[in-house]
mmCIF file of C-alpha atoms in Angstrom:
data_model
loop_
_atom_site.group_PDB
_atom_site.id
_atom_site.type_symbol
_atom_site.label_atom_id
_atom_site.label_comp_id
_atom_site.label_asym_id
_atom_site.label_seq_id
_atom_site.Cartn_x
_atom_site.Cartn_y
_atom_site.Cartn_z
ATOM 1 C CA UNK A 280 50.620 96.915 99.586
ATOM 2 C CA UNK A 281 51.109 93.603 100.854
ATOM 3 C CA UNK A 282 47.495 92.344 102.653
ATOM 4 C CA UNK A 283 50.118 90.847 105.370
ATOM 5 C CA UNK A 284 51.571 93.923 106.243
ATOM 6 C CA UNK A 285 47.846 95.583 106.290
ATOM 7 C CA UNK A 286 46.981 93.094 108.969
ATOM 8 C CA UNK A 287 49.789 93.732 111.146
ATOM 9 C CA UNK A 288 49.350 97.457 111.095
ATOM 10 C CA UNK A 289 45.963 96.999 111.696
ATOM 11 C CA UNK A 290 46.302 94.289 114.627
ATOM 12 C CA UNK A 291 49.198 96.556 116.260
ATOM 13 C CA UNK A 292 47.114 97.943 118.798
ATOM 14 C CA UNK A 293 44.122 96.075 119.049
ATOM 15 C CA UNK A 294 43.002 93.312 121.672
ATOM 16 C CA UNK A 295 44.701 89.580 121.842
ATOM 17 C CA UNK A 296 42.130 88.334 119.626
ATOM 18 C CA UNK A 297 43.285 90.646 116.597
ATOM 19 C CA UNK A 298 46.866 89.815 117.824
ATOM 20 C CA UNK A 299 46.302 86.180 117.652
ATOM 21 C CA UNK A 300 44.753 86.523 113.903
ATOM 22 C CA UNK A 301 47.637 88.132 112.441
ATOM 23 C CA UNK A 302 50.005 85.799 114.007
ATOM 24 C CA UNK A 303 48.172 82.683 113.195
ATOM 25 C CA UNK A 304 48.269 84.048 109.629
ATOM 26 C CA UNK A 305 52.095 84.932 109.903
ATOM 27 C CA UNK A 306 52.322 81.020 111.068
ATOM 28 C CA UNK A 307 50.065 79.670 108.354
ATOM 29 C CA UNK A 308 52.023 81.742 105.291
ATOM 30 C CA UNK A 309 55.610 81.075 107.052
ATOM 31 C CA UNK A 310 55.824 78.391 109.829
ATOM 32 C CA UNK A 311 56.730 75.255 107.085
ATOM 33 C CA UNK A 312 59.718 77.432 105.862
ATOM 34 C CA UNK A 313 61.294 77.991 108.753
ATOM 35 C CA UNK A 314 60.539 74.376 110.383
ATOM 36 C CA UNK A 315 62.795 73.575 107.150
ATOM 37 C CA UNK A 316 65.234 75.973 107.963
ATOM 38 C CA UNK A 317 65.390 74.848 111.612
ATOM 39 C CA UNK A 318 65.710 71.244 110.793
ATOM 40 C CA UNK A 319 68.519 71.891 108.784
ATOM 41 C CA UNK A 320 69.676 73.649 111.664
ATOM 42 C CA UNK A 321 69.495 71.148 114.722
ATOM 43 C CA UNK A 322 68.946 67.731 112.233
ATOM 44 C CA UNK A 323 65.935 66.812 113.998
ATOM 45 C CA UNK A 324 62.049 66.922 113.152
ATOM 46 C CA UNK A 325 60.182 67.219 117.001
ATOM 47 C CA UNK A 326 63.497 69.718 118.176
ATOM 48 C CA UNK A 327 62.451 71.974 115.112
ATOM 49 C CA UNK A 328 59.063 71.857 115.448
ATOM 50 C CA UNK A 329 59.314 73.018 118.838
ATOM 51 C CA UNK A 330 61.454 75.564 117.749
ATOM 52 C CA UNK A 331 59.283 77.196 115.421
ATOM 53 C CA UNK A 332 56.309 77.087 117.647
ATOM 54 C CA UNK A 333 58.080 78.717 120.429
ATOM 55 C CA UNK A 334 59.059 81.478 118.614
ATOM 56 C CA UNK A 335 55.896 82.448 117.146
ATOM 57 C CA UNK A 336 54.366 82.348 121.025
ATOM 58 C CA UNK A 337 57.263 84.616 121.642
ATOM 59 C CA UNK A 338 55.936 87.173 118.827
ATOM 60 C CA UNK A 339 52.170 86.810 120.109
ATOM 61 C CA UNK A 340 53.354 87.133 123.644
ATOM 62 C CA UNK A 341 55.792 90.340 122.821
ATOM 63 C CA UNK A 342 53.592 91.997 120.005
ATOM 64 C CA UNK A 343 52.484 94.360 122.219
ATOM 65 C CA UNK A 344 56.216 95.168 122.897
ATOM 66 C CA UNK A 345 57.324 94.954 119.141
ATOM 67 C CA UNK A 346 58.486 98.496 118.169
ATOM 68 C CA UNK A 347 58.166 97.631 114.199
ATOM 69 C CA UNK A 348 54.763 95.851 113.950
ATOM 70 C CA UNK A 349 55.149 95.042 110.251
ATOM 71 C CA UNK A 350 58.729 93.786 110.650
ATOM 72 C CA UNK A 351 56.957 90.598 112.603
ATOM 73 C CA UNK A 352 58.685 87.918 110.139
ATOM 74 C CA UNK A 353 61.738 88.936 110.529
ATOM 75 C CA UNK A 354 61.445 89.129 114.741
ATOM 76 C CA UNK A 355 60.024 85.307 113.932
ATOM 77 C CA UNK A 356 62.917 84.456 111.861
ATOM 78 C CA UNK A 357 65.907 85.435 114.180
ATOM 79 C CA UNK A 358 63.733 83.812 116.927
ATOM 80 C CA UNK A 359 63.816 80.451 114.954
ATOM 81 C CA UNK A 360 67.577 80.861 114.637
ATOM 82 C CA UNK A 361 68.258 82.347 118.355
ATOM 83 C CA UNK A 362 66.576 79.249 119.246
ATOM 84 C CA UNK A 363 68.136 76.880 117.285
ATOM 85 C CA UNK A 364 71.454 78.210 118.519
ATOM 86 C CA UNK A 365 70.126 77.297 121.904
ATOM 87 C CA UNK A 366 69.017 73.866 121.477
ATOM 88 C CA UNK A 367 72.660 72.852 120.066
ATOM 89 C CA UNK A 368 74.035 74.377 122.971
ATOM 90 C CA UNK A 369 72.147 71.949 124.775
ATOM 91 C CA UNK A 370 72.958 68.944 123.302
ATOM 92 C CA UNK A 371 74.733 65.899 124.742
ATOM 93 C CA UNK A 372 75.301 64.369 121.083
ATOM 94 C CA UNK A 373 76.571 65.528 118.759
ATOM 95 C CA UNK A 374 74.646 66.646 115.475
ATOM 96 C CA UNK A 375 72.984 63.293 113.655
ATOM 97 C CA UNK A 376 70.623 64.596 110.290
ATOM 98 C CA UNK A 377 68.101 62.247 109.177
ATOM 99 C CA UNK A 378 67.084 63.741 105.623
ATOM 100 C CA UNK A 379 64.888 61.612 103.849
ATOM 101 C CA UNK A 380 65.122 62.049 100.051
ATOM 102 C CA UNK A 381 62.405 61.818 97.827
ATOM 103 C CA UNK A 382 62.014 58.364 96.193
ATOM 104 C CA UNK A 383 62.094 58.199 92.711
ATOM 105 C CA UNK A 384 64.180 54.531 92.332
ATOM 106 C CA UNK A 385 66.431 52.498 94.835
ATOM 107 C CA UNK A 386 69.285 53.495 93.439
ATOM 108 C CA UNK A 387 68.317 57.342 93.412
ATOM 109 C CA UNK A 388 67.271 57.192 96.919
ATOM 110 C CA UNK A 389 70.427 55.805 97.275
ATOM 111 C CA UNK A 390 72.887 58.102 95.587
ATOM 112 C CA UNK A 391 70.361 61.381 97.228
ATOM 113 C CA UNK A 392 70.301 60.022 100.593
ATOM 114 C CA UNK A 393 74.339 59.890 100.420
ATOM 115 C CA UNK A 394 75.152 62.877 99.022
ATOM 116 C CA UNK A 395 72.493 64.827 101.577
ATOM 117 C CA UNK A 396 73.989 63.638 104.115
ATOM 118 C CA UNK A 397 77.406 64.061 102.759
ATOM 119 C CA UNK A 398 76.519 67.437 102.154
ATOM 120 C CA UNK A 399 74.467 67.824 105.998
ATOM 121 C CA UNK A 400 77.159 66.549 107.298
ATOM 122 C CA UNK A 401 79.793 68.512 105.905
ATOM 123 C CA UNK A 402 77.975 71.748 106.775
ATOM 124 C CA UNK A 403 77.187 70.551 110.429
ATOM 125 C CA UNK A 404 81.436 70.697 110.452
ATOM 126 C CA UNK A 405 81.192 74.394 109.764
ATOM 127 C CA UNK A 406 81.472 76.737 112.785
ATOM 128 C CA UNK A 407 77.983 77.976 113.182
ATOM 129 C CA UNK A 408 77.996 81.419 111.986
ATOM 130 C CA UNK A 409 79.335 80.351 108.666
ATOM 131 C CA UNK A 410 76.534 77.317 108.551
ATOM 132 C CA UNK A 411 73.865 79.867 110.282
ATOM 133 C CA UNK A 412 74.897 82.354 106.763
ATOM 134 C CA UNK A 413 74.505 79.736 104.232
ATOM 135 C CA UNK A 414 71.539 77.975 105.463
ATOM 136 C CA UNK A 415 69.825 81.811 105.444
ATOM 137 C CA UNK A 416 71.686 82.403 101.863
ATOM 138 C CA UNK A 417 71.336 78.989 100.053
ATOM 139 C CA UNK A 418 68.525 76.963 102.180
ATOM 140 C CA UNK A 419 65.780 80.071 102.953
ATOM 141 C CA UNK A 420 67.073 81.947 99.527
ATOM 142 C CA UNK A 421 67.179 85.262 101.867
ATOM 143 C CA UNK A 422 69.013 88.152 100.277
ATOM 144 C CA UNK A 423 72.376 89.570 102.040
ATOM 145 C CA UNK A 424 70.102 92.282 103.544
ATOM 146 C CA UNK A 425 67.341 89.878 105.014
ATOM 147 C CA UNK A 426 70.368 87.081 105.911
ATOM 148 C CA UNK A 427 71.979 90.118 107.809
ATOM 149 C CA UNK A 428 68.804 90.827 109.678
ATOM 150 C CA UNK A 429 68.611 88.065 110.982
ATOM 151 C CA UNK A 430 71.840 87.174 112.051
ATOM 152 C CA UNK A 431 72.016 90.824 113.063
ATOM 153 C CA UNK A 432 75.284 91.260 111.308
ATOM 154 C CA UNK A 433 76.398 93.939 109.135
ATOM 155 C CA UNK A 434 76.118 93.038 104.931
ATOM 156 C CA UNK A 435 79.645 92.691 104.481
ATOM 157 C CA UNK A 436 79.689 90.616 107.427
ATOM 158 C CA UNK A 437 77.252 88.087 105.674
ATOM 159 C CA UNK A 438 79.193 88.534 102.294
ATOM 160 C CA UNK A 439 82.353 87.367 103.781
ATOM 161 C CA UNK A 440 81.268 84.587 105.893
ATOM 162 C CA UNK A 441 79.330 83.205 103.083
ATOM 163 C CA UNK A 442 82.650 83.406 100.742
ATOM 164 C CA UNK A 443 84.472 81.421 103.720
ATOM 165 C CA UNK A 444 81.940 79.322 104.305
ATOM 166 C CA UNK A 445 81.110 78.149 100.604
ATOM 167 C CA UNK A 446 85.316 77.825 100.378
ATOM 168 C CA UNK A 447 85.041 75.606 103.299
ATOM 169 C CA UNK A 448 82.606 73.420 102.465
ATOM 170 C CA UNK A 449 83.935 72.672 99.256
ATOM 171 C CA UNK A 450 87.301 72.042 101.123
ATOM 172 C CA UNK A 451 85.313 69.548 103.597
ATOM 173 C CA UNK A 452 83.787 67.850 100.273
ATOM 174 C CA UNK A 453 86.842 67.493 98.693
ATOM 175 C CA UNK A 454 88.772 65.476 101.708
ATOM 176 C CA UNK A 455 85.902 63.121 101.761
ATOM 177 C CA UNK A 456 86.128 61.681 98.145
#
């Protein structure tokens, strides 16, 4: 069994300081993934980081509330996204990613740095459940069944937008050659 999922069960109903252990864990194995995840999400470093921590102060706040214990990550991972959704909502301008390649050469950085944000951009043109699916799918490498979790749609749901989505993108890619 996974030691992760030992911990939780264990912490479940114990005081805030067991709590606080198996969350601080959860953020140690996890939190880097989805700040990646939510910076593809809202295009901006500080708004994901934010993000991320709020969410897992949500779990520590609500364990006690949690009826699954040891399905924690995935409470943490719709968080991130629930929260993401949010902060675009908010917005006064519009989307603006800053990826920074890595640098190998000028002229990779250069061709990288274009198509990333070719391809940022492209997907930031996407209505958001179809962005929100392959950003789960294709970004997080979540299965359909974990991508559905967390966008609390059904499977087929997430098999279908994905399909439209990918088709889309490719269409979006294609005008701007």
């Amino acid at each position: 069994m996974d030691t992760e999922l030992v911990l939780i069960g264990r912490a479940a109903d114990r005081p805030p300081d067991a709590v606080w252990a198996v969350v601080a864990e959860l953020y140690e194995g996890h939190a880097l993934r989805l700040t990646r995840m939510a910076l593809v999400m809202v295009g901006d470093r500080p708004t994901a980081e934010d993000v991320v921590h709020e969410a897992f102060l949500g779990l520590y706040r609500r364990w006690p509330h949690l009826r699954d214990p040891e399905r924690a990550l995935a409470y943490v991972r719709s968080a991130v996204l629930n929260r993401c959704r949010n902060a675009l909502r908010r917005r006064r301008v519009p989307f603006r990613a800053e990826h920074l390649p890595p640098i190998w050469s000028a002229e990779a950085e250069a061709l990288v740095g274009e198509e990333q944000r070719e391809v940022m951009n492209a997907l930031h043109r996407l209505p958001a459940r179809q962005r929100e699916a392959l950003v789960l799918r294709y970004f997080c490498d979540l299965s359909e069944a974990q991508t559905a979790e967390t966008m609390r749609v059904s499977r087929g749901t997430v098999k279908s937008t994905t399909s439209r989505a990918l088709t889309a993108l490719g269409r979006i890619l294609k005008e701007g050659q």
